[in-house]
Short mmCIF file of C-alpha atoms and ligand atoms in Angstrom, two decimals:
data_model
loop_
_atom_site.label_atom_id
_atom_site.label_comp_id
_atom_site.label_asym_id
_atom_site.label_seq_id
_atom_site.Cartn_x
_atom_site.Cartn_y
_atom_site.Cartn_z
CA MET A 932 27.53 56.22 46.21
CA THR A 933 24.20 54.43 46.45
CA ALA A 934 21.73 56.93 48.08
CA THR A 935 19.04 55.26 50.22
CA ASP A 936 16.60 56.94 48.14
CA ALA A 937 17.83 55.60 44.50
CA ALA A 938 14.86 55.53 42.49
CA ALA A 939 16.43 52.50 40.48
CA VAL A 940 19.11 50.21 41.09
CA LEU A 941 21.08 48.80 38.11
CA ASP A 942 22.59 45.68 38.80
CA ILE A 943 25.66 44.64 36.58
CA ASP A 944 26.77 40.85 36.44
CA LEU A 945 30.69 41.24 36.02
CA ALA A 946 30.99 37.39 36.32
CA ALA A 947 28.10 37.10 33.39
CA ILE A 948 30.41 39.70 31.41
CA ALA A 949 33.49 37.40 31.98
CA ALA A 950 31.51 34.14 30.78
CA ASN A 951 30.63 35.89 27.79
CA TRP A 952 33.78 37.06 27.19
CA ARG A 953 34.89 33.50 27.27
CA ALA A 954 32.17 32.15 25.28
CA LEU A 955 33.06 34.75 22.61
CA GLN A 956 36.73 33.68 22.74
CA GLN A 957 35.36 29.69 22.41
CA ALA A 958 33.34 31.16 19.28
CA HIS A 959 36.65 32.64 17.90
CA GLY A 960 38.05 29.09 17.83
CA GLY A 961 39.77 29.95 20.97
CA ARG A 962 41.75 32.64 19.54
CA PRO A 963 41.92 36.14 21.27
CA ALA A 964 38.93 38.40 21.92
CA ALA A 965 39.14 41.76 22.78
CA ALA A 966 36.90 43.75 24.74
CA VAL A 967 35.16 46.77 23.18
CA VAL A 968 34.58 49.12 26.36
CA LYS A 969 33.59 52.39 24.28
CA ALA A 970 30.62 54.52 25.77
CA ASP A 971 31.47 53.53 29.33
CA ALA A 972 31.57 49.80 28.57
CA TYR A 973 27.99 50.05 26.85
CA GLY A 974 26.64 51.97 29.96
CA THR A 975 28.05 49.06 32.40
CA GLY A 976 30.72 50.92 33.88
CA ALA A 977 34.08 50.87 31.95
CA GLU A 978 36.47 51.43 35.12
CA GLN A 979 34.74 48.33 36.65
CA VAL A 980 34.21 46.11 33.78
CA ALA A 981 37.72 46.57 31.90
CA PRO A 982 40.09 45.65 34.91
CA TYR A 983 37.73 42.68 35.95
CA LEU A 984 38.22 41.42 32.25
CA LEU A 985 42.08 42.08 32.68
CA ALA A 986 42.00 39.98 35.63
CA GLN A 987 40.34 37.34 33.52
CA GLY A 988 43.00 37.29 30.84
CA CYS A 989 41.66 39.81 28.51
CA ARG A 990 44.91 41.64 27.17
CA HIS A 991 43.06 44.09 24.27
CA PHE A 992 40.63 46.84 24.78
CA PHE A 993 39.11 49.24 22.66
CA THR A 994 37.30 52.42 23.31
CA ALA A 995 35.99 54.99 20.70
CA HIS A 996 37.51 58.18 21.95
CA LEU A 997 41.40 58.87 23.34
CA SER A 998 39.63 60.56 26.36
CA GLU A 999 37.81 57.39 27.19
CA ALA A 1000 41.26 55.11 26.76
CA LEU A 1001 43.09 58.01 28.82
CA ALA A 1002 40.81 57.34 31.78
CA LEU A 1003 41.10 53.45 31.36
CA ARG A 1004 45.17 53.50 30.63
CA PRO A 1005 46.20 53.28 34.35
CA LEU A 1006 43.48 50.66 35.12
CA LEU A 1007 44.81 48.23 32.37
CA PRO A 1008 48.57 47.72 32.94
CA GLY A 1009 50.33 45.40 30.32
CA ALA A 1010 46.95 45.27 28.19
CA MET A 1011 47.00 46.97 24.47
CA LEU A 1012 44.44 49.78 24.63
CA ALA A 1013 43.32 51.54 21.27
CA ALA A 1014 40.80 54.06 20.20
CA LEU A 1015 38.61 53.02 17.42
CA ASN A 1016 37.64 56.66 15.95
CA GLY A 1017 40.94 57.30 14.92
CA PRO A 1018 43.42 60.37 16.05
CA VAL A 1019 42.31 63.52 15.59
CA ALA A 1020 45.13 65.93 14.11
CA GLY A 1021 47.17 67.18 16.95
CA SER A 1022 46.64 64.40 19.45
CA GLU A 1023 49.30 62.13 18.05
CA ALA A 1024 51.91 63.09 20.65
CA GLU A 1025 49.06 62.56 23.54
CA TYR A 1026 48.64 58.82 21.83
CA ALA A 1027 52.35 58.03 22.00
CA ALA A 1028 52.98 59.66 25.27
CA SER A 1029 50.48 57.49 26.99
CA GLY A 1030 50.79 54.33 25.31
CA ILE A 1031 47.38 54.23 23.61
CA LEU A 1032 47.30 52.82 19.95
CA PRO A 1033 45.35 55.01 17.70
CA VAL A 1034 43.33 53.09 14.79
CA LEU A 1035 44.67 54.93 11.92
CA SER A 1036 41.65 55.21 9.50
CA ALA A 1037 42.69 57.87 6.87
CA PRO A 1038 45.73 58.34 4.67
CA ASP A 1039 46.61 61.76 6.46
CA GLU A 1040 46.49 59.74 9.98
CA VAL A 1041 48.79 57.25 8.89
CA ALA A 1042 51.28 60.26 7.46
CA ARG A 1043 51.02 62.28 10.80
CA TRP A 1044 51.74 59.00 12.90
CA SER A 1045 54.72 57.94 10.76
CA GLU A 1046 56.07 61.44 10.80
CA LEU A 1047 55.86 61.54 14.81
CA ALA A 1048 57.45 58.06 14.84
CA ARG A 1049 60.44 59.38 12.57
CA ALA A 1050 60.67 62.59 14.73
CA GLN A 1051 61.04 60.68 17.96
CA GLY A 1052 63.25 58.32 16.55
CA ARG A 1053 61.11 55.20 17.55
CA VAL A 1054 58.69 52.67 16.25
CA LEU A 1055 55.11 53.51 17.00
CA PRO A 1056 52.60 50.75 17.59
CA ALA A 1057 49.04 51.35 15.70
CA LEU A 1058 46.45 49.66 14.23
CA LEU A 1059 45.46 50.36 10.50
CA HIS A 1060 41.58 50.19 9.68
CA ILE A 1061 40.45 49.44 6.05
CA ASP A 1062 37.13 50.58 4.93
CA THR A 1063 35.59 47.52 3.12
CA GLY A 1064 32.12 48.56 2.30
CA MET A 1065 30.96 50.45 5.46
CA HIS A 1066 32.10 53.78 4.25
CA ARG A 1067 32.48 55.11 7.86
CA ARG A 1068 35.97 55.01 8.84
CA GLY A 1069 38.96 53.56 7.56
CA LEU A 1070 41.17 53.36 4.08
CA SER A 1071 39.47 52.62 0.91
CA LEU A 1072 40.93 49.99 -1.18
CA ALA A 1073 42.20 52.67 -3.57
CA GLU A 1074 44.06 54.45 -0.63
CA THR A 1075 45.30 51.34 0.55
CA GLN A 1076 47.03 50.63 -2.90
CA THR A 1077 48.40 54.17 -2.73
CA LEU A 1078 49.76 53.54 0.63
CA ALA A 1079 51.08 50.30 -0.46
CA ALA A 1080 52.82 51.67 -3.47
CA THR A 1081 54.41 54.84 -1.58
CA PRO A 1082 57.85 54.11 -0.41
CA GLY A 1083 58.46 54.64 3.16
CA ALA A 1084 54.73 55.55 3.87
CA LEU A 1085 54.67 53.09 6.57
CA ASP A 1086 57.91 53.92 8.07
CA GLY A 1087 57.97 53.96 11.83
CA ILE A 1088 54.56 52.36 12.30
CA GLY A 1089 54.55 49.19 14.31
CA LEU A 1090 51.55 47.39 12.71
CA ARG A 1091 50.22 45.52 15.49
CA TYR A 1092 46.73 45.03 13.45
CA VAL A 1093 45.04 45.53 10.41
CA MET A 1094 41.20 45.57 10.89
CA THR A 1095 37.96 46.16 9.16
CA HIS A 1096 34.36 46.35 10.33
CA LEU A 1097 31.34 44.75 8.78
CA ALA A 1098 28.24 46.48 8.19
CA SER A 1099 25.71 43.55 8.25
CA SER A 1100 27.16 40.89 10.51
CA GLU A 1101 23.86 40.56 12.12
CA GLU A 1102 22.38 39.38 8.94
CA PRO A 1103 24.03 36.14 8.29
CA ASP A 1104 22.53 35.62 4.77
CA ASN A 1105 23.62 38.97 3.73
CA PRO A 1106 26.18 38.54 0.92
CA GLU A 1107 27.88 41.65 1.61
CA ASN A 1108 29.70 39.88 4.58
CA ALA A 1109 31.44 37.55 2.36
CA ALA A 1110 32.09 40.68 0.04
CA GLN A 1111 33.62 42.74 2.80
CA LEU A 1112 35.82 39.64 3.85
CA ALA A 1113 36.96 39.27 0.07
CA ARG A 1114 38.07 43.00 -0.05
CA PHE A 1115 39.73 42.85 3.25
CA THR A 1116 42.08 39.91 2.07
CA ALA A 1117 42.79 41.80 -1.05
CA ALA A 1118 43.47 44.73 0.96
CA CYS A 1119 45.82 42.93 3.33
CA ALA A 1120 47.62 41.28 0.23
CA LEU A 1121 48.90 44.68 -0.60
CA LEU A 1122 50.29 45.58 2.74
CA PRO A 1123 53.30 44.08 5.11
CA PRO A 1124 52.15 41.27 6.76
CA ALA A 1125 50.47 41.92 10.05
CA PRO A 1126 48.03 40.49 12.31
CA ARG A 1127 44.22 40.82 11.26
CA SER A 1128 41.26 41.97 13.12
CA VAL A 1129 37.63 41.49 11.73
CA ALA A 1130 34.86 40.19 13.83
CA ASN A 1131 32.51 42.22 16.12
CA SER A 1132 30.01 40.17 18.27
CA SER A 1133 27.72 38.93 15.45
CA ALA A 1134 30.27 38.31 13.04
CA LEU A 1135 31.62 35.66 15.55
CA PHE A 1136 29.05 33.58 14.61
CA LEU A 1137 29.14 34.05 10.83
CA GLY A 1138 31.41 31.14 10.33
CA PRO A 1139 34.97 30.15 10.73
CA GLU A 1140 36.02 32.13 7.71
CA PHE A 1141 35.39 35.32 9.88
CA ARG A 1142 37.66 34.36 12.33
CA SER A 1143 41.13 36.33 12.51
CA ASP A 1144 43.96 37.15 14.89
CA LEU A 1145 41.80 39.03 17.28
CA ALA A 1146 38.33 39.33 17.57
CA ARG A 1147 36.14 43.00 18.52
CA PRO A 1148 33.10 42.11 20.33
CA GLY A 1149 31.11 44.75 22.53
CA VAL A 1150 27.49 44.15 22.53
CA ALA A 1151 27.40 40.58 23.15
CA LEU A 1152 29.79 40.82 26.13
CA TYR A 1153 26.85 42.73 27.92
CA GLY A 1154 24.33 40.43 27.08
CA GLY A 1155 22.87 41.82 23.85
CA ASN A 1156 22.07 38.89 21.32
CA PRO A 1157 24.46 38.61 18.62
CA MET A 1158 21.83 36.62 16.53
CA PRO A 1159 18.84 38.47 16.55
CA GLY A 1160 15.87 36.54 15.83
CA GLN A 1161 17.39 33.19 17.25
CA PRO A 1162 17.72 32.27 20.90
CA ASN A 1163 20.21 34.41 22.69
CA PRO A 1164 23.43 32.60 23.55
CA MET A 1165 24.76 35.16 25.81
CA ARG A 1166 24.15 35.49 29.74
CA PRO A 1167 21.96 38.63 30.54
CA VAL A 1168 24.27 41.18 32.40
CA VAL A 1169 22.20 43.92 33.40
CA ARG A 1170 18.95 44.00 35.55
CA LEU A 1171 17.25 47.33 36.05
CA ARG A 1172 15.06 47.68 39.01
CA ALA A 1173 12.79 50.80 39.85
CA ARG A 1174 11.27 51.45 43.10
CA VAL A 1175 7.48 51.99 43.43
CA LEU A 1176 7.15 55.45 45.03
CA GLN A 1177 3.39 55.55 45.11
CA VAL A 1178 0.33 53.53 43.82
CA ARG A 1179 -2.73 55.41 43.13
CA ASP A 1180 -6.30 54.87 42.69
CA VAL A 1181 -7.48 56.11 39.29
CA ALA A 1182 -11.58 56.22 38.54
CA PRO A 1183 -12.64 55.29 35.38
CA GLY A 1184 -12.27 58.24 32.68
CA GLU A 1185 -9.56 59.80 34.64
CA GLY A 1186 -6.47 60.29 32.83
CA VAL A 1187 -2.79 59.44 33.54
CA GLY A 1188 0.46 61.50 32.58
CA TYR A 1189 1.05 64.32 30.39
CA ASN A 1190 -1.82 64.94 28.12
CA ALA A 1191 -3.86 62.02 29.46
CA THR A 1192 -2.82 59.94 26.80
CA TRP A 1193 -4.29 56.90 28.81
CA ARG A 1194 -7.54 56.61 30.58
CA ALA A 1195 -8.78 54.17 33.14
CA GLN A 1196 -11.52 52.01 31.66
CA ARG A 1197 -11.95 50.57 35.12
CA PRO A 1198 -11.27 51.33 38.80
CA SER A 1199 -7.56 51.18 38.51
CA ARG A 1200 -4.40 50.85 40.66
CA ILE A 1201 -1.53 53.07 39.07
CA ALA A 1202 2.22 52.46 40.37
CA ILE A 1203 4.41 55.62 40.06
CA VAL A 1204 8.29 55.05 39.58
CA GLY A 1205 11.07 57.47 39.55
CA VAL A 1206 12.68 56.58 36.03
CA GLY A 1207 12.14 58.55 32.96
CA TYR A 1208 13.61 59.60 29.88
CA ALA A 1209 16.09 61.47 31.47
CA ASP A 1210 17.36 58.22 32.83
CA GLY A 1211 17.63 56.83 29.13
CA TYR A 1212 14.16 55.00 29.50
CA PRO A 1213 12.75 55.67 26.18
CA ARG A 1214 9.91 58.26 25.75
CA ALA A 1215 9.27 55.75 22.82
CA LEU A 1216 7.97 53.42 25.41
CA SER A 1217 5.10 55.60 26.43
CA GLY A 1218 1.79 53.42 26.21
CA CYS A 1219 3.75 50.00 25.26
CA GLY A 1220 6.37 49.58 27.96
CA THR A 1221 6.12 46.67 30.24
CA ALA A 1222 7.53 46.02 34.00
CA HIS A 1223 7.71 42.62 35.55
CA ALA A 1224 7.75 41.77 39.25
CA ASP A 1225 7.21 38.14 40.68
CA GLY A 1226 6.29 36.84 37.19
CA ALA A 1227 3.54 39.24 36.68
CA SER A 1228 3.79 41.94 34.08
CA PHE A 1229 2.57 45.23 34.16
CA ALA A 1230 1.77 47.60 31.16
CA LEU A 1231 3.23 51.18 30.99
CA VAL A 1232 0.33 53.43 30.84
CA GLY A 1233 0.48 57.26 29.37
CA ARG A 1234 3.60 58.92 28.59
CA VAL A 1235 6.90 58.08 30.21
CA SER A 1236 7.99 61.80 31.60
CA MET A 1237 11.44 63.01 32.34
CA ASP A 1238 11.68 61.50 35.66
CA LEU A 1239 8.59 59.39 36.49
CA SER A 1240 6.87 56.72 34.51
CA ALA A 1241 3.65 54.81 35.42
CA PHE A 1242 2.35 50.98 35.36
CA ASP A 1243 -1.02 49.59 35.89
CA VAL A 1244 -0.89 47.41 38.84
CA THR A 1245 -4.47 46.89 39.17
CA ASP A 1246 -4.44 43.15 38.84
CA GLN A 1247 -1.47 42.77 41.72
CA PRO A 1248 -2.56 43.83 45.05
CA ALA A 1249 0.48 42.80 46.21
CA ILE A 1250 2.40 45.96 44.69
CA ALA A 1251 2.62 48.86 47.14
CA PRO A 1252 4.97 51.50 47.68
CA GLY A 1253 8.49 50.58 48.36
CA ALA A 1254 8.13 47.34 45.98
CA TRP A 1255 10.65 46.92 43.11
CA LEU A 1256 9.49 46.66 39.49
CA ASP A 1257 11.78 45.18 36.96
CA LEU A 1258 12.16 47.54 33.95
CA ILE A 1259 15.14 45.35 32.60
CA GLY A 1260 15.63 41.56 33.90
CA PRO A 1261 14.68 38.19 33.42
CA ASP A 1262 11.06 38.92 32.33
CA SER A 1263 11.73 42.08 30.92
CA LYS A 1264 14.22 41.18 28.44
CA LEU A 1265 16.55 43.66 26.77
CA GLU A 1266 15.69 42.77 23.58
CA THR A 1267 12.44 43.08 24.22
CA VAL A 1268 12.58 46.80 25.97
CA ALA A 1269 14.54 47.49 22.90
CA ALA A 1270 12.00 46.47 20.22
CA GLN A 1271 9.08 47.89 22.18
CA ALA A 1272 10.96 51.49 22.04
CA GLY A 1273 11.53 50.77 18.19
CA THR A 1274 15.32 50.87 18.90
CA ILE A 1275 18.24 48.24 19.35
CA PRO A 1276 19.77 46.69 22.71
CA TYR A 1277 23.02 48.95 21.78
CA GLU A 1278 20.99 52.16 22.27
CA ILE A 1279 19.26 50.70 25.64
CA LEU A 1280 22.46 49.87 27.00
CA THR A 1281 24.41 52.97 26.08
CA ARG A 1282 21.84 55.49 27.51
CA LEU A 1283 21.41 53.90 30.79
CA GLY A 1284 21.14 56.95 33.23
CA ARG A 1285 23.52 58.33 35.36
CA ARG A 1286 20.85 58.68 38.26
CA TYR A 1287 20.61 55.00 38.66
CA ALA A 1288 22.47 53.40 41.34
CA ARG A 1289 24.75 51.00 39.86
CA VAL A 1290 25.82 47.97 41.60
CA TRP A 1291 28.52 45.57 40.41
CA HIS A 1292 28.24 41.93 41.20
CA GLY A 1293 31.22 39.41 41.17
C1 PLP B 722 31.55 48.98 18.35
C2 PLP B 722 32.44 48.42 17.47
C3 PLP B 722 32.85 47.18 17.66
C4 PLP B 722 32.04 46.38 18.51
O1 PLP B 722 30.66 45.90 17.82
P1 PLP B 722 29.76 44.98 18.67
O2 PLP B 722 28.57 44.97 17.54
O3 PLP B 722 29.11 45.89 19.85
O4 PLP B 722 30.18 43.75 18.97
C5 PLP B 722 33.99 46.47 16.80
N1 PLP B 722 34.49 47.18 15.85
C6 PLP B 722 34.26 48.73 15.78
C7 PLP B 722 35.16 49.21 14.78
C8 PLP B 722 33.20 49.22 16.28
O5 PLP B 722 33.05 50.30 16.22
#
């Protein structure tokens, strides 16, 4: 797969993902933690990551879409695999036939799943999503009350977990966290007893009251900081190295890149790498990104193009064609790159380009 001319290599540390999963389970008081592997395991490769975590003992996996889960189903024998976005009308039979659990997230989704179970004459397992304040997916408290008051509404449904999702878990002082938990507890009291699932990555660090029967961490598995603004307790997982294609001399006054938004102030040496916004390297890094090599840092100059970016290596004569610059790595931290681009680590990870040569370690 790895072409000899790969413009950039994405190293993915599977052992670090496994260590992060174990640490998150620890943070969950030793209770189970699933792995959220949606969006190709946040860009790190779901078909590599999910079986690796299965071998490490992880038994619960979440994607967003049914199609993502279908691709993983044969790779995860014996594990629970559920699709968070909920079943689109007409997809129920495909869920049931493939052994993928829907996350029932609206009254009509519950009704159709129950109907299918009765038609097939068997109990069909599912998760039930309660909306406690995010107002994205999930049954409202009123809908939960109606469901609970309707005889037979849950017939045929094997409730594996009742779950909710916090809107502001990365803000430990936000009172909405406790308020959502209280609403969830109230909703669960209306329903038949079932295991519960609450915490995403950040919620695992909010305190023991946010523990449940199954945590659902995603970003922290992949090295994202679940506690923004505090030291990152997770092990870094991805390193993105770009090959220097060319180093050019640029005279004072000469511009680099589209519209010459950067001009040399001094005789400069500019390293060109074959990574651009088509690779998910954000155009927003134009004029403010940074790369690193051997402890030195290099400013991104001019605009990020579709397939190319430029860095000022004037002060580092050792940088020559064939050298490698870290775009994400020990010095170019994921969090810093995201902040420079005006976004969050989630978006940097999930957009990691298809053109990178991915190398899985571990
Ligand atoms: C994406 C997602 C998660 C994982 O969230 P992280 O913040 O990445 O840990 C958990 N639950 C739901 C419902 C999600 O959509």
